[in-house]
Amino acid sequence: MKLIYLMITITSMLTMIVMSLASIISKKSINDREKTSPFECGFDPKNMTRMSFSIRFFLIAVIFLIFDVEIALMLPMILTFSISKLKLWMLTSTYFMLILIIGTYYEWKFGALNWL
């Protein structure tokens, strides 16, 4: 039992020493204005460094991800066709497809699928 405590103590001390050395060595003492400014092909930036992000592009990307997940959910429906009851399989697959079609129509009607 003493051996385990000794190993834990030595490991903890060694870890603390290595962390302290890494912290001391990695500190940069000189904060130069040129090093902290953003780099833009050797020129000073004229505009903000952050560019605006198109919400329309984000919306299209989210819609793509949603329909991608829905396709991944539809693929096992083909595999379960042979082991399921036909009536139950048709009911669930029709209901699922109906939800997808209504969702697509809703997005199309309100202009979410327009790229312009």
PDB file of C-alpha atoms in Angstrom:
ATOM      1  CA  MET A   1       0.000   0.000   0.000  1.00  0.00           C
ATOM      2  CA  LYS A   2       2.884   2.347   0.803  1.00  0.00           C
ATOM      3  CA  LEU A   3       4.357   1.593  -2.586  1.00  0.00           C
ATOM      4  CA  ILE A   4       1.165   2.782  -4.322  1.00  0.00           C
ATOM      5  CA  TYR A   5       1.149   6.029  -2.293  1.00  0.00           C
ATOM      6  CA  LEU A   6       4.836   6.562  -3.095  1.00  0.00           C
ATOM      7  CA  MET A   7       4.213   6.031  -6.831  1.00  0.00           C
ATOM      8  CA  ILE A   8       1.237   8.414  -6.802  1.00  0.00           C
ATOM      9  CA  THR A   9       3.296  11.061  -4.985  1.00  0.00           C
ATOM     10  CA  ILE A  10       6.260  10.739  -7.345  1.00  0.00           C
ATOM     11  CA  THR A  11       4.000  10.823 -10.404  1.00  0.00           C
ATOM     12  CA  SER A  12       2.149  13.892  -9.110  1.00  0.00           C
ATOM     13  CA  MET A  13       5.372  15.720  -8.313  1.00  0.00           C
ATOM     14  CA  LEU A  14       6.877  14.865 -11.696  1.00  0.00           C
ATOM     15  CA  THR A  15       3.711  16.060 -13.429  1.00  0.00           C
ATOM     16  CA  MET A  16       3.728  19.346 -11.502  1.00  0.00           C
ATOM     17  CA  ILE A  17       7.405  19.915 -12.323  1.00  0.00           C
ATOM     18  CA  VAL A  18       6.870  19.290 -16.042  1.00  0.00           C
ATOM     19  CA  MET A  19       3.783  21.547 -16.106  1.00  0.00           C
ATOM     20  CA  SER A  20       5.641  24.325 -14.294  1.00  0.00           C
ATOM     21  CA  LEU A  21       8.619  24.083 -16.646  1.00  0.00           C
ATOM     22  CA  ALA A  22       6.359  24.148 -19.690  1.00  0.00           C
ATOM     23  CA  SER A  23       4.541  27.185 -18.319  1.00  0.00           C
ATOM     24  CA  ILE A  24       7.763  29.080 -17.598  1.00  0.00           C
ATOM     25  CA  ILE A  25       9.413  28.229 -20.910  1.00  0.00           C
ATOM     26  CA  SER A  26       6.385  28.962 -23.081  1.00  0.00           C
ATOM     27  CA  LYS A  27       5.703  32.452 -21.707  1.00  0.00           C
ATOM     28  CA  LYS A  28       6.382  35.189 -24.224  1.00  0.00           C
ATOM     29  CA  SER A  29       7.767  38.199 -22.500  1.00  0.00           C
ATOM     30  CA  ILE A  30       7.699  40.522 -25.529  1.00  0.00           C
ATOM     31  CA  ASN A  31       4.257  41.558 -26.766  1.00  0.00           C
ATOM     32  CA  ASP A  32       5.130  43.220 -30.046  1.00  0.00           C
ATOM     33  CA  ARG A  33       2.394  45.200 -31.812  1.00  0.00           C
ATOM     34  CA  GLU A  34       3.279  43.628 -35.154  1.00  0.00           C
ATOM     35  CA  LYS A  35       3.071  40.107 -33.776  1.00  0.00           C
ATOM     36  CA  THR A  36      -0.327  40.629 -32.167  1.00  0.00           C
ATOM     37  CA  SER A  37      -1.933  42.313 -35.191  1.00  0.00           C
ATOM     38  CA  PRO A  38      -3.737  40.171 -37.794  1.00  0.00           C
ATOM     39  CA  PHE A  39      -1.700  39.209 -40.844  1.00  0.00           C
ATOM     40  CA  GLU A  40      -3.176  39.832 -44.276  1.00  0.00           C
ATOM     41  CA  CYS A  41      -0.668  38.988 -47.006  1.00  0.00           C
ATOM     42  CA  GLY A  42       1.898  41.367 -45.583  1.00  0.00           C
ATOM     43  CA  PHE A  43      -0.451  44.364 -45.538  1.00  0.00           C
ATOM     44  CA  ASP A  44      -2.319  45.991 -42.699  1.00  0.00           C
ATOM     45  CA  PRO A  45      -5.981  45.002 -42.802  1.00  0.00           C
ATOM     46  CA  LYS A  46      -8.243  47.761 -44.075  1.00  0.00           C
ATOM     47  CA  ASN A  47     -11.519  46.223 -42.953  1.00  0.00           C
ATOM     48  CA  MET A  48     -12.649  44.209 -39.994  1.00  0.00           C
ATOM     49  CA  THR A  49     -10.903  40.875 -39.658  1.00  0.00           C
ATOM     50  CA  ARG A  50     -14.213  39.050 -39.379  1.00  0.00           C
ATOM     51  CA  MET A  51     -16.284  38.660 -42.499  1.00  0.00           C
ATOM     52  CA  SER A  52     -20.053  38.702 -42.393  1.00  0.00           C
ATOM     53  CA  PHE A  53     -21.711  35.323 -42.749  1.00  0.00           C
ATOM     54  CA  SER A  54     -24.656  34.746 -45.032  1.00  0.00           C
ATOM     55  CA  ILE A  55     -27.687  33.584 -43.064  1.00  0.00           C
ATOM     56  CA  ARG A  56     -29.176  32.255 -46.316  1.00  0.00           C
ATOM     57  CA  PHE A  57     -26.184  29.937 -46.787  1.00  0.00           C
ATOM     58  CA  PHE A  58     -26.480  28.758 -43.189  1.00  0.00           C
ATOM     59  CA  LEU A  59     -30.184  28.007 -43.677  1.00  0.00           C
ATOM     60  CA  ILE A  60     -29.493  25.972 -46.822  1.00  0.00           C
ATOM     61  CA  ALA A  61     -26.754  24.040 -44.980  1.00  0.00           C
ATOM     62  CA  VAL A  62     -29.098  23.242 -42.080  1.00  0.00           C
ATOM     63  CA  ILE A  63     -31.830  22.103 -44.465  1.00  0.00           C
ATOM     64  CA  PHE A  64     -29.298  19.882 -46.240  1.00  0.00           C
ATOM     65  CA  LEU A  65     -28.254  18.317 -42.932  1.00  0.00           C
ATOM     66  CA  ILE A  66     -31.850  17.706 -41.911  1.00  0.00           C
ATOM     67  CA  PHE A  67     -32.702  15.978 -45.176  1.00  0.00           C
ATOM     68  CA  ASP A  68     -29.434  14.045 -45.074  1.00  0.00           C
ATOM     69  CA  VAL A  69     -30.394  12.625 -41.682  1.00  0.00           C
ATOM     70  CA  GLU A  70     -33.865  11.835 -42.986  1.00  0.00           C
ATOM     71  CA  ILE A  71     -32.383   9.901 -45.906  1.00  0.00           C
ATOM     72  CA  ALA A  72     -30.260   7.968 -43.422  1.00  0.00           C
ATOM     73  CA  LEU A  73     -33.458   7.152 -41.532  1.00  0.00           C
ATOM     74  CA  MET A  74     -35.199   6.037 -44.735  1.00  0.00           C
ATOM     75  CA  LEU A  75     -32.525   3.545 -45.804  1.00  0.00           C
ATOM     76  CA  PRO A  76     -33.293   0.993 -43.057  1.00  0.00           C
ATOM     77  CA  MET A  77     -36.942   1.063 -44.122  1.00  0.00           C
ATOM     78  CA  ILE A  78     -35.951  -0.885 -47.232  1.00  0.00           C
ATOM     79  CA  LEU A  79     -34.166  -3.519 -45.158  1.00  0.00           C
ATOM     80  CA  THR A  80     -37.080  -3.935 -42.748  1.00  0.00           C
ATOM     81  CA  PHE A  81     -39.603  -4.431 -45.555  1.00  0.00           C
ATOM     82  CA  SER A  82     -39.093  -8.187 -45.725  1.00  0.00           C
ATOM     83  CA  ILE A  83     -39.362  -8.800 -41.974  1.00  0.00           C
ATOM     84  CA  SER A  84     -42.237  -6.424 -41.197  1.00  0.00           C
ATOM     85  CA  LYS A  85     -45.955  -6.685 -41.594  1.00  0.00           C
ATOM     86  CA  LEU A  86     -46.912  -5.065 -44.872  1.00  0.00           C
ATOM     87  CA  LYS A  87     -49.748  -2.958 -43.457  1.00  0.00           C
ATOM     88  CA  LEU A  88     -47.668  -1.535 -40.597  1.00  0.00           C
ATOM     89  CA  TRP A  89     -44.662  -0.936 -42.846  1.00  0.00           C
ATOM     90  CA  MET A  90     -46.762   0.914 -45.418  1.00  0.00           C
ATOM     91  CA  LEU A  91     -48.436   3.011 -42.743  1.00  0.00           C
ATOM     92  CA  THR A  92     -45.202   4.111 -41.087  1.00  0.00           C
ATOM     93  CA  SER A  93     -43.319   4.706 -44.337  1.00  0.00           C
ATOM     94  CA  THR A  94     -46.227   6.666 -45.832  1.00  0.00           C
ATOM     95  CA  TYR A  95     -46.521   8.767 -42.683  1.00  0.00           C
ATOM     96  CA  PHE A  96     -42.779   9.445 -42.680  1.00  0.00           C
ATOM     97  CA  MET A  97     -42.741  10.394 -46.373  1.00  0.00           C
ATOM     98  CA  LEU A  98     -45.798  12.601 -45.898  1.00  0.00           C
ATOM     99  CA  ILE A  99     -44.034  14.522 -43.135  1.00  0.00           C
ATOM    100  CA  LEU A 100     -41.011  15.005 -45.432  1.00  0.00           C
ATOM    101  CA  ILE A 101     -43.149  16.191 -48.334  1.00  0.00           C
ATOM    102  CA  ILE A 102     -45.101  18.629 -46.144  1.00  0.00           C
ATOM    103  CA  GLY A 103     -41.850  19.974 -44.685  1.00  0.00           C
ATOM    104  CA  THR A 104     -40.358  20.461 -48.133  1.00  0.00           C
ATOM    105  CA  TYR A 105     -43.504  22.210 -49.359  1.00  0.00           C
ATOM    106  CA  TYR A 106     -43.488  24.477 -46.303  1.00  0.00           C
ATOM    107  CA  GLU A 107     -39.863  25.474 -46.905  1.00  0.00           C
ATOM    108  CA  TRP A 108     -40.518  25.990 -50.597  1.00  0.00           C
ATOM    109  CA  LYS A 109     -43.632  28.109 -49.960  1.00  0.00           C
ATOM    110  CA  PHE A 110     -41.865  30.461 -47.547  1.00  0.00           C
ATOM    111  CA  GLY A 111     -38.800  30.842 -49.775  1.00  0.00           C
ATOM    112  CA  ALA A 112     -36.272  28.935 -47.675  1.00  0.00           C
ATOM    113  CA  LEU A 113     -35.108  26.983 -50.719  1.00  0.00           C
ATOM    114  CA  ASN A 114     -34.501  30.069 -52.880  1.00  0.00           C
ATOM    115  CA  TRP A 115     -30.785  30.682 -53.211  1.00  0.00           C
ATOM    116  CA  LEU A 116     -31.054  34.325 -54.295  1.00  0.00           C
TER     117      LEU A 116
END
